[in-house]
């Protein structure tokens, strides 16, 4: 009897323990589900405020004067200086105004993908998302290249070969980890990096004042202008104002914060390009062939000495870090926004415990690694061509939304009517067509192949959804678009 009693007691204890473990497991699973639900909405994470957003835009567009050197090599000092005064009026102001209006009309991640989906249907929204993401990844592949180009004079081993490849991989991994830790961290890191980036050029300007020869600014040779390189470099340096729209869902009070941040970022970017060019071309004898990426460090040595050169090289390093962080944030949150709209599989929308889209970040980082072997000029030309295609869709979307939904809520609205909305888009659209026409045949073929991939990929994703091979869904927290994504593409 005692043995039977002991046996029953042990069984009962085991049953109680098993029940307790099951309850604890169920509770943990429920807590995980609650946590994921709140993370998916982004409700528990700090939003990006005005000041860090301004510098995030600064790095998304510029990051400093690094990369402007090719405008002098292509066209000489006068056209380079004029270009950085005129091009912002023709291109940057219209793009930033349209971004401000449409980002406040659709304050969610995905940005321009949502605008085009609303205007022309989600099929074209997907195509825009694909070419813009590809353009962004190609753009991000530049920054490890620029970083190494600026320090290779001090560290010759990084000029080529295995050490250069290892350095690129190390940079991508380190900066990808920062993106994983959170957009707020990225934004504040960008603010600190921007201050360090700009300081040596302020000092260079003061040192260069006694050495300036204004006659050097007016050197021009119209018969010896590489128009393709000149316009591509201008376009690359003053583009991507719309990238902030892909992170609108992470911004504090986007209806006020995004327009205000764009308003302050625009003159900052133009000043950061124009004044270093002014001092660099005015204080140093002109040798156009030497003006290529990395030349500002040599100018710093001529003007101020080795110490200033080292500072400019360090400034270039942190600048490229900031640009990489900003671009990867825009690319990854764009993929997250597309997944929340049902255009991409659900796993692109899942967030880490820091609120960041982990799979989207890793996907973007992989593209950067694959493309980092290209040269500076090839990368710029290829990304510009793809971005031109996307920007034309954005301008058409802006006009159509003004015509079709004139009374829709727009916390910020450009003070123009329908005719004015069309006119503000004409000069930048014409410029886009010129840039595309001046691209080399090789760049055109590569870009068209990239676009073709998107045209094929979208039906393949729809087929995967039909076969239930991948899971797609539309977030219930988003404003309903005109029609459901898969209904449109299946029709």
Coordinates of C-alpha atoms in Angstrom, one line a residue:
X1 CA 0.0 0.0 0.0
X2 CA 2.8 2.3 0.9
X3 CA 4.5 1.6 -2.5
X4 CA 1.2 2.3 -4.3
X5 CA 0.7 5.6 -2.3
X6 CA 4.2 6.7 -3.1
X7 CA 3.8 5.9 -6.8
X8 CA 0.5 7.9 -7.0
X9 CA 2.1 10.8 -5.2
X10 CA 4.9 11.0 -7.6
X11 CA 2.5 10.8 -10.6
X12 CA 0.5 13.6 -9.2
X13 CA 3.6 15.8 -8.6
X14 CA 4.8 15.1 -12.2
X15 CA 1.3 16.0 -13.5
X16 CA 1.3 19.3 -11.5
X17 CA 4.8 20.1 -12.8
X18 CA 3.8 19.3 -16.4
X19 CA 0.7 21.5 -16.1
X20 CA 2.7 24.3 -14.6
X21 CA 5.3 24.1 -17.4
X22 CA 2.5 24.1 -20.0
X23 CA 0.9 27.1 -18.5
X24 CA 4.2 28.9 -18.3
X25 CA 5.0 28.0 -22.0
X26 CA 1.5 29.2 -23.0
X27 CA 2.0 32.4 -21.1
X28 CA 5.4 33.0 -22.7
X29 CA 4.0 32.3 -26.2
X30 CA 1.1 34.8 -25.5
X31 CA 3.6 37.4 -24.3
X32 CA 5.7 36.8 -27.5
X33 CA 2.6 37.2 -29.6
X34 CA 1.7 40.4 -27.8
X35 CA 5.2 41.7 -28.1
X36 CA 5.4 41.0 -31.9
X37 CA 2.0 42.6 -32.4
X38 CA 3.1 45.8 -30.7
X39 CA 6.5 45.7 -32.4
X40 CA 4.9 45.2 -35.8
X41 CA 2.9 48.4 -35.3
X42 CA 6.1 50.2 -34.0
X43 CA 4.1 51.4 -31.0
X44 CA 6.7 50.7 -28.4
X45 CA 9.7 52.4 -30.0
X46 CA 11.0 56.0 -29.9
X47 CA 10.2 58.0 -33.0
X48 CA 12.7 60.1 -34.8
X49 CA 12.5 63.8 -34.0
X50 CA 13.3 67.0 -36.0
X51 CA 17.0 67.5 -35.4
X52 CA 18.2 63.9 -36.0
X53 CA 15.8 63.6 -39.0
X54 CA 17.4 66.7 -40.5
X55 CA 20.8 65.1 -40.4
X56 CA 19.5 61.8 -41.6
X57 CA 18.2 63.6 -44.7
X58 CA 21.5 65.3 -45.0
X59 CA 23.3 62.0 -45.1
X60 CA 20.6 60.5 -47.3
X61 CA 21.3 63.2 -49.9
X62 CA 24.8 64.4 -49.3
X63 CA 27.1 63.7 -46.4
X64 CA 29.6 66.3 -47.3
X65 CA 31.5 67.5 -50.4
X66 CA 33.1 64.0 -51.0
X67 CA 32.1 62.9 -54.5
X68 CA 31.7 66.4 -56.1
X69 CA 35.3 66.4 -57.5
X70 CA 34.3 64.8 -60.8
X71 CA 32.2 67.8 -61.7
X72 CA 35.4 69.9 -61.9
X73 CA 37.2 67.2 -63.8
X74 CA 34.3 66.9 -66.3
X75 CA 33.5 70.6 -66.8
X76 CA 36.0 72.9 -65.0
X77 CA 35.5 75.2 -62.0
X78 CA 33.0 77.7 -63.4
X79 CA 30.4 75.1 -64.6
X80 CA 30.9 73.1 -61.4
X81 CA 30.1 76.1 -59.2
X82 CA 27.2 77.2 -61.3
X83 CA 25.9 73.6 -61.4
X84 CA 25.7 73.5 -57.6
X85 CA 23.7 76.8 -57.5
X86 CA 21.3 76.2 -60.4
X87 CA 20.7 72.4 -60.1
X88 CA 19.1 72.7 -56.6
X89 CA 16.6 75.1 -58.1
X90 CA 15.8 72.9 -61.0
X91 CA 15.8 69.6 -59.2
X92 CA 16.3 69.6 -55.4
X93 CA 13.6 72.1 -54.5
X94 CA 10.8 70.5 -56.6
X95 CA 11.7 67.0 -55.3
X96 CA 11.9 68.0 -51.7
X97 CA 8.5 70.0 -51.9
X98 CA 6.8 67.0 -53.5
X99 CA 8.3 64.7 -50.9
X100 CA 7.1 66.9 -48.1
X101 CA 3.5 67.0 -49.4
X102 CA 3.1 63.3 -50.2
X103 CA 4.9 62.1 -47.1
X104 CA 2.4 64.0 -45.0
X105 CA -0.5 62.7 -47.1
X106 CA 0.8 59.1 -46.6
X107 CA 2.7 59.1 -43.3
X108 CA 3.8 55.4 -43.4
X109 CA 6.8 53.4 -44.3
X110 CA 7.2 52.6 -48.0
X111 CA 6.9 56.3 -49.0
X112 CA 6.9 56.7 -52.8
X113 CA 5.8 53.1 -53.3
X114 CA 2.5 54.0 -51.6
X115 CA 2.1 57.2 -53.7
X116 CA 2.5 55.4 -57.0
X117 CA 0.3 52.5 -55.8
X118 CA -2.5 54.9 -55.0
X119 CA -2.1 56.7 -58.4
X120 CA -1.5 53.9 -60.9
X121 CA -2.2 50.7 -59.0
X122 CA 0.0 48.5 -56.9
X123 CA 1.6 46.8 -59.9
X124 CA 3.4 50.0 -60.8
X125 CA 4.0 50.6 -57.1
X126 CA 5.9 47.4 -57.0
X127 CA 8.0 48.3 -60.1
X128 CA 8.9 51.6 -58.6
X129 CA 9.8 49.9 -55.3
X130 CA 12.1 47.5 -57.1
X131 CA 14.0 50.0 -59.2
X132 CA 14.3 52.5 -56.3
X133 CA 15.5 49.7 -54.0
X134 CA 18.0 48.6 -56.6
X135 CA 19.1 52.2 -57.1
X136 CA 19.5 52.6 -53.4
X137 CA 21.6 49.5 -52.9
X138 CA 23.8 50.4 -55.9
X139 CA 24.2 53.9 -54.3
X140 CA 25.1 52.3 -50.9
X141 CA 27.8 50.2 -52.6
X142 CA 29.6 53.5 -53.4
X143 CA 30.4 54.4 -49.8
X144 CA 32.8 51.6 -48.9
X145 CA 34.5 52.4 -52.2
X146 CA 34.7 56.1 -51.4
X147 CA 35.9 55.4 -47.9
X148 CA 38.8 53.3 -49.1
X149 CA 39.7 55.8 -51.9
X150 CA 40.2 58.5 -49.4
X151 CA 42.4 56.5 -47.0
X152 CA 44.4 54.5 -49.6
X153 CA 47.0 57.2 -49.9
X154 CA 47.8 56.8 -46.2
X155 CA 47.2 53.0 -46.2
X156 CA 48.4 51.8 -49.6
X157 CA 47.5 48.1 -48.8
X158 CA 43.8 49.0 -49.1
X159 CA 44.1 50.2 -52.7
X160 CA 43.3 46.7 -54.1
X161 CA 43.4 43.0 -53.6
X162 CA 42.3 40.9 -50.6
X163 CA 42.9 43.6 -47.9
X164 CA 40.5 45.9 -49.8
X165 CA 37.8 43.2 -50.0
X166 CA 38.2 42.4 -46.3
X167 CA 37.9 46.1 -45.4
X168 CA 34.7 46.4 -47.4
X169 CA 33.2 43.4 -45.7
X170 CA 34.2 44.7 -42.2
X171 CA 32.6 48.1 -43.0
X172 CA 29.4 46.6 -44.2
X173 CA 29.0 44.3 -41.2
X174 CA 29.7 47.0 -38.7
X175 CA 27.4 49.6 -40.2
X176 CA 24.7 47.0 -40.8
X177 CA 24.8 46.2 -37.1
X178 CA 24.2 49.9 -36.2
X179 CA 21.1 49.8 -38.5
X180 CA 19.9 46.7 -36.7
X181 CA 20.1 48.5 -33.3
X182 CA 17.5 51.1 -34.2
X183 CA 16.6 54.1 -36.5
X184 CA 16.8 56.5 -33.6
X185 CA 20.4 55.5 -32.9
X186 CA 21.2 55.8 -36.6
X187 CA 19.7 59.3 -36.6
X188 CA 21.6 60.6 -33.6
X189 CA 24.8 59.0 -34.8
X190 CA 24.3 60.8 -38.1
X191 CA 24.0 64.1 -36.2
X192 CA 27.3 63.6 -34.4
X193 CA 29.1 62.4 -37.6
X194 CA 27.8 65.4 -39.5
X195 CA 29.4 67.8 -37.1
X196 CA 32.8 66.0 -37.3
X197 CA 32.4 65.8 -41.1
X198 CA 31.9 69.5 -41.6
X199 CA 34.4 71.0 -39.2
X200 CA 37.6 70.5 -41.3
X201 CA 36.0 72.2 -44.3
X202 CA 35.1 75.2 -42.1
X203 CA 38.7 75.4 -41.0
X204 CA 40.0 74.9 -44.5
X205 CA 37.8 77.8 -45.7
X206 CA 39.4 80.2 -43.2
X207 CA 42.9 79.1 -44.0
X208 CA 42.3 79.3 -47.7
X209 CA 40.9 83.0 -47.7
X210 CA 44.3 84.7 -48.1
X211 CA 45.2 82.3 -50.9
X212 CA 42.1 82.7 -53.1
X213 CA 42.5 83.9 -56.7
X214 CA 38.9 84.6 -58.0
X215 CA 40.0 84.4 -61.6
X216 CA 40.3 80.6 -61.2
X217 CA 36.6 80.3 -60.6
X218 CA 35.7 81.6 -64.1
X219 CA 37.8 79.1 -66.0
X220 CA 35.6 77.4 -68.6
X221 CA 36.2 75.3 -71.7
X222 CA 32.9 74.4 -73.4
X223 CA 34.7 72.4 -76.1
X224 CA 36.2 70.1 -73.4
X225 CA 33.2 69.2 -71.3
X226 CA 32.2 65.6 -70.4
X227 CA 28.5 66.3 -70.2
X228 CA 27.5 62.8 -69.2
X229 CA 29.9 62.7 -66.2
X230 CA 29.1 66.3 -65.3
X231 CA 25.3 65.8 -65.2
X232 CA 25.4 62.4 -63.6
X233 CA 27.6 63.6 -60.8
X234 CA 25.3 66.6 -60.1
X235 CA 22.3 64.4 -60.2
X236 CA 23.9 61.9 -57.8
X237 CA 25.0 64.5 -55.3
X238 CA 21.7 66.4 -55.2
X239 CA 19.3 63.5 -55.4
X240 CA 17.4 61.2 -53.0
X241 CA 15.4 63.8 -51.1
X242 CA 12.5 61.4 -51.4
X243 CA 14.3 58.7 -49.4
X244 CA 13.0 60.2 -46.1
X245 CA 9.5 59.2 -47.2
X246 CA 10.2 55.5 -46.8
X247 CA 10.7 56.1 -43.0
X248 CA 7.7 58.3 -42.5
X249 CA 6.1 55.8 -40.2
X250 CA 9.0 56.1 -37.8
X251 CA 8.9 59.9 -37.5
X252 CA 7.5 61.8 -34.6
X253 CA 4.5 64.0 -35.9
X254 CA 5.4 63.5 -39.6
X255 CA 3.0 66.1 -40.8
X256 CA 5.2 68.8 -39.2
X257 CA 8.5 67.2 -38.7
X258 CA 9.2 66.0 -42.3
X259 CA 8.6 69.3 -44.1
X260 CA 10.5 71.3 -41.5
X261 CA 13.5 68.9 -41.6
X262 CA 13.5 69.1 -45.5
X263 CA 13.4 72.9 -45.3
X264 CA 16.5 73.0 -43.1
X265 CA 18.4 70.2 -44.8
X266 CA 18.2 71.8 -48.3
X267 CA 20.4 74.9 -47.7
X268 CA 22.7 72.8 -45.6
X269 CA 23.4 70.4 -48.4
X270 CA 23.9 73.1 -51.0
X271 CA 26.3 75.0 -48.7
X272 CA 28.3 71.9 -48.0
X273 CA 28.9 71.4 -51.8
X274 CA 29.3 75.0 -52.9
X275 CA 31.8 76.5 -50.4
X276 CA 34.4 73.6 -50.3
X277 CA 34.4 73.8 -54.2
X278 CA 34.7 77.6 -54.0
X279 CA 37.8 77.4 -51.7
X280 CA 39.3 74.3 -53.4
X281 CA 39.2 75.7 -56.9
X282 CA 40.1 79.2 -55.8
X283 CA 43.1 78.5 -53.6
X284 CA 44.8 75.7 -55.6
X285 CA 46.1 75.8 -59.2
X286 CA 43.8 74.0 -61.5
X287 CA 44.7 70.5 -62.7
X288 CA 41.4 69.1 -63.9
X289 CA 42.8 65.5 -64.3
X290 CA 43.5 65.4 -60.6
X291 CA 39.9 66.2 -59.6
X292 CA 38.5 62.8 -58.8
X293 CA 37.1 61.1 -55.7
X294 CA 39.6 61.6 -52.9
X295 CA 41.2 64.8 -54.2
X296 CA 39.9 67.0 -51.3
X297 CA 42.4 65.3 -49.0
X298 CA 45.2 66.5 -51.3
X299 CA 43.7 70.0 -51.4
X300 CA 43.7 70.0 -47.6
X301 CA 47.4 69.1 -47.5
X302 CA 48.2 71.9 -50.0
X303 CA 46.2 74.5 -48.1
X304 CA 46.8 73.5 -44.4
X305 CA 49.4 70.7 -44.2
X306 CA 49.4 67.1 -43.3
X307 CA 47.3 67.5 -40.2
X308 CA 44.4 69.0 -42.2
X309 CA 44.8 66.2 -44.8
X310 CA 44.5 63.6 -42.1
X311 CA 41.4 65.3 -40.6
X312 CA 39.7 65.4 -44.1
X313 CA 40.5 61.8 -44.5
X314 CA 38.9 61.0 -41.2
X315 CA 36.0 63.2 -42.1
X316 CA 35.5 61.3 -45.3
X317 CA 35.5 58.0 -43.3
X318 CA 32.8 59.2 -40.9
X319 CA 30.9 60.8 -43.8
X320 CA 30.7 57.5 -45.7
X321 CA 29.6 55.8 -42.5
X322 CA 26.7 58.3 -42.2
X323 CA 25.7 58.0 -45.8
X324 CA 25.8 54.2 -45.6
X325 CA 23.6 54.3 -42.4
X326 CA 21.1 56.7 -43.9
X327 CA 20.8 54.8 -47.2
X328 CA 20.4 51.4 -45.6
X329 CA 17.7 52.8 -43.3
X330 CA 15.8 54.1 -46.3
X331 CA 16.2 50.9 -48.3
X332 CA 15.2 48.5 -45.4
X333 CA 12.2 50.5 -44.3
X334 CA 11.0 50.7 -47.9
X335 CA 11.0 46.9 -48.0
X336 CA 9.2 46.8 -44.7
X337 CA 6.5 49.2 -46.0
X338 CA 6.1 47.1 -49.2
X339 CA 5.6 44.0 -47.0
X340 CA 3.0 45.8 -44.9
X341 CA 1.2 46.6 -48.1
X342 CA 1.3 42.9 -49.2
X343 CA 3.7 43.5 -52.0
X344 CA 6.4 41.4 -50.4
X345 CA 6.3 38.3 -48.2
X346 CA 5.5 38.9 -44.5
X347 CA 9.0 38.1 -43.3
X348 CA 10.2 41.4 -44.7
X349 CA 7.9 43.2 -42.3
X350 CA 9.0 41.4 -39.1
X351 CA 10.9 43.6 -36.7
X352 CA 13.7 42.8 -34.3
X353 CA 13.5 43.6 -30.6
X354 CA 14.9 47.0 -31.4
X355 CA 12.0 47.7 -33.8
X356 CA 14.2 47.4 -36.9
X357 CA 13.3 45.3 -40.0
X358 CA 16.1 42.7 -39.6
X359 CA 15.4 40.6 -42.8
X360 CA 15.1 43.8 -44.9
X361 CA 18.4 45.1 -43.5
X362 CA 20.2 41.8 -44.2
X363 CA 18.7 41.7 -47.7
X364 CA 20.0 45.3 -48.5
X365 CA 23.4 44.5 -47.0
X366 CA 23.8 41.5 -49.2
X367 CA 23.2 43.6 -52.3
X368 CA 25.8 46.1 -51.2
X369 CA 28.5 43.5 -50.8
X370 CA 27.7 42.0 -54.3
X371 CA 28.0 45.4 -56.0
X372 CA 31.0 46.9 -54.2
X373 CA 33.3 45.6 -56.9
X374 CA 32.1 48.2 -59.5
X375 CA 34.0 51.4 -60.2
X376 CA 32.7 54.8 -58.9
X377 CA 31.6 56.1 -62.3
X378 CA 29.9 52.8 -63.3
X379 CA 27.9 52.8 -60.0
X380 CA 26.8 56.4 -60.3
X381 CA 25.6 56.0 -63.9
X382 CA 23.7 52.8 -63.3
X383 CA 21.9 54.0 -60.2
X384 CA 21.1 57.4 -61.8
X385 CA 19.4 55.7 -64.8
X386 CA 17.2 53.5 -62.6
X387 CA 16.4 56.3 -60.3
X388 CA 15.4 58.5 -63.3
X389 CA 12.8 55.9 -64.2
X390 CA 11.4 55.9 -60.7
X391 CA 11.4 59.7 -60.3
X392 CA 9.3 60.1 -63.5
X393 CA 6.7 57.8 -61.9
X394 CA 6.8 59.9 -58.7
X395 CA 6.2 63.2 -60.5
X396 CA 3.3 61.7 -62.5
X397 CA 1.9 60.3 -59.3
X398 CA 2.1 63.7 -57.6
X399 CA 0.1 65.4 -60.4
X400 CA -2.5 62.6 -60.6
X401 CA -3.1 62.7 -56.8
X402 CA -3.6 66.5 -57.0
X403 CA -6.2 66.0 -59.8
X404 CA -8.0 62.9 -58.5
X405 CA -7.9 63.7 -54.7
X406 CA -7.8 67.5 -54.4
X407 CA -9.6 67.6 -51.1
X408 CA -7.6 64.8 -49.4
X409 CA -5.8 65.6 -46.1
X410 CA -2.4 67.1 -46.7
X411 CA -0.8 68.5 -43.5
X412 CA 1.7 70.1 -45.7
X413 CA 0.6 71.3 -49.2
X414 CA 2.6 73.1 -51.8
X415 CA 0.8 76.4 -52.4
X416 CA 0.1 75.7 -56.1
X417 CA -2.9 74.7 -58.0
X418 CA -3.2 72.0 -60.7
X419 CA -1.4 74.0 -63.4
X420 CA 1.3 74.9 -60.9
X421 CA 1.7 71.3 -59.9
X422 CA 2.3 70.3 -63.5
X423 CA 4.7 73.2 -64.2
X424 CA 6.9 72.4 -61.1
X425 CA 7.4 68.9 -62.4
X426 CA 8.4 69.8 -66.0
X427 CA 12.0 71.1 -65.5
X428 CA 13.1 68.1 -63.4
X429 CA 11.4 65.7 -65.7
X430 CA 13.2 67.2 -68.7
X431 CA 16.4 66.9 -66.8
X432 CA 15.8 63.2 -66.1
X433 CA 15.3 62.5 -69.8
X434 CA 18.6 64.3 -70.6
X435 CA 20.5 62.2 -68.0
X436 CA 19.0 59.0 -69.3
X437 CA 19.8 59.9 -72.9
X438 CA 23.5 60.7 -72.0
X439 CA 24.1 57.3 -70.3
X440 CA 26.4 54.8 -72.1
X441 CA 25.0 51.9 -73.9
X442 CA 26.4 49.5 -71.3
X443 CA 24.7 51.3 -68.5
X444 CA 21.4 51.3 -70.4
X445 CA 21.5 47.6 -71.0
X446 CA 22.4 46.8 -67.3
X447 CA 19.6 49.2 -66.1
X448 CA 17.0 47.7 -68.5
X449 CA 17.9 44.2 -67.3
X450 CA 17.4 45.3 -63.7
X451 CA 14.0 46.7 -64.6
X452 CA 13.1 43.5 -66.5
X453 CA 13.8 41.5 -63.3
X454 CA 11.1 43.5 -61.5
X455 CA 8.6 42.9 -64.3
X456 CA 9.2 39.2 -64.0
X457 CA 9.5 39.0 -60.2
X458 CA 6.1 40.6 -59.5
X459 CA 4.0 37.8 -61.2
X460 CA 6.2 35.2 -59.6
X461 CA 5.4 36.6 -56.1
X462 CA 1.7 36.5 -57.0
X463 CA 2.0 32.9 -58.1
X464 CA 3.8 32.1 -54.8
X465 CA 0.9 33.7 -52.9
X466 CA -1.7 31.6 -54.8
X467 CA 0.2 28.4 -54.1
X468 CA 0.6 29.4 -50.4
X469 CA 4.4 29.0 -50.8
X470 CA 4.9 32.4 -49.1
X471 CA 2.7 34.3 -46.8
X472 CA 1.5 37.8 -47.8
X473 CA -0.8 40.1 -45.8
X474 CA -1.8 43.8 -45.5
X475 CA -1.3 45.5 -42.1
X476 CA -4.6 46.4 -40.5
X477 CA -3.0 49.6 -39.2
X478 CA -2.6 51.2 -42.6
X479 CA -4.9 53.4 -44.5
X480 CA -6.7 51.4 -47.1
X481 CA -5.6 52.0 -50.7
X482 CA -8.1 52.1 -53.5
X483 CA -7.9 48.3 -54.1
X484 CA -6.2 45.3 -52.6
X485 CA -2.8 44.6 -54.1
X486 CA -3.4 41.0 -55.2
X487 CA -6.8 41.8 -56.6
X488 CA -5.2 44.3 -58.9
X489 CA -2.3 42.2 -60.1
X490 CA -4.6 39.2 -60.7
X491 CA -7.0 41.2 -62.7

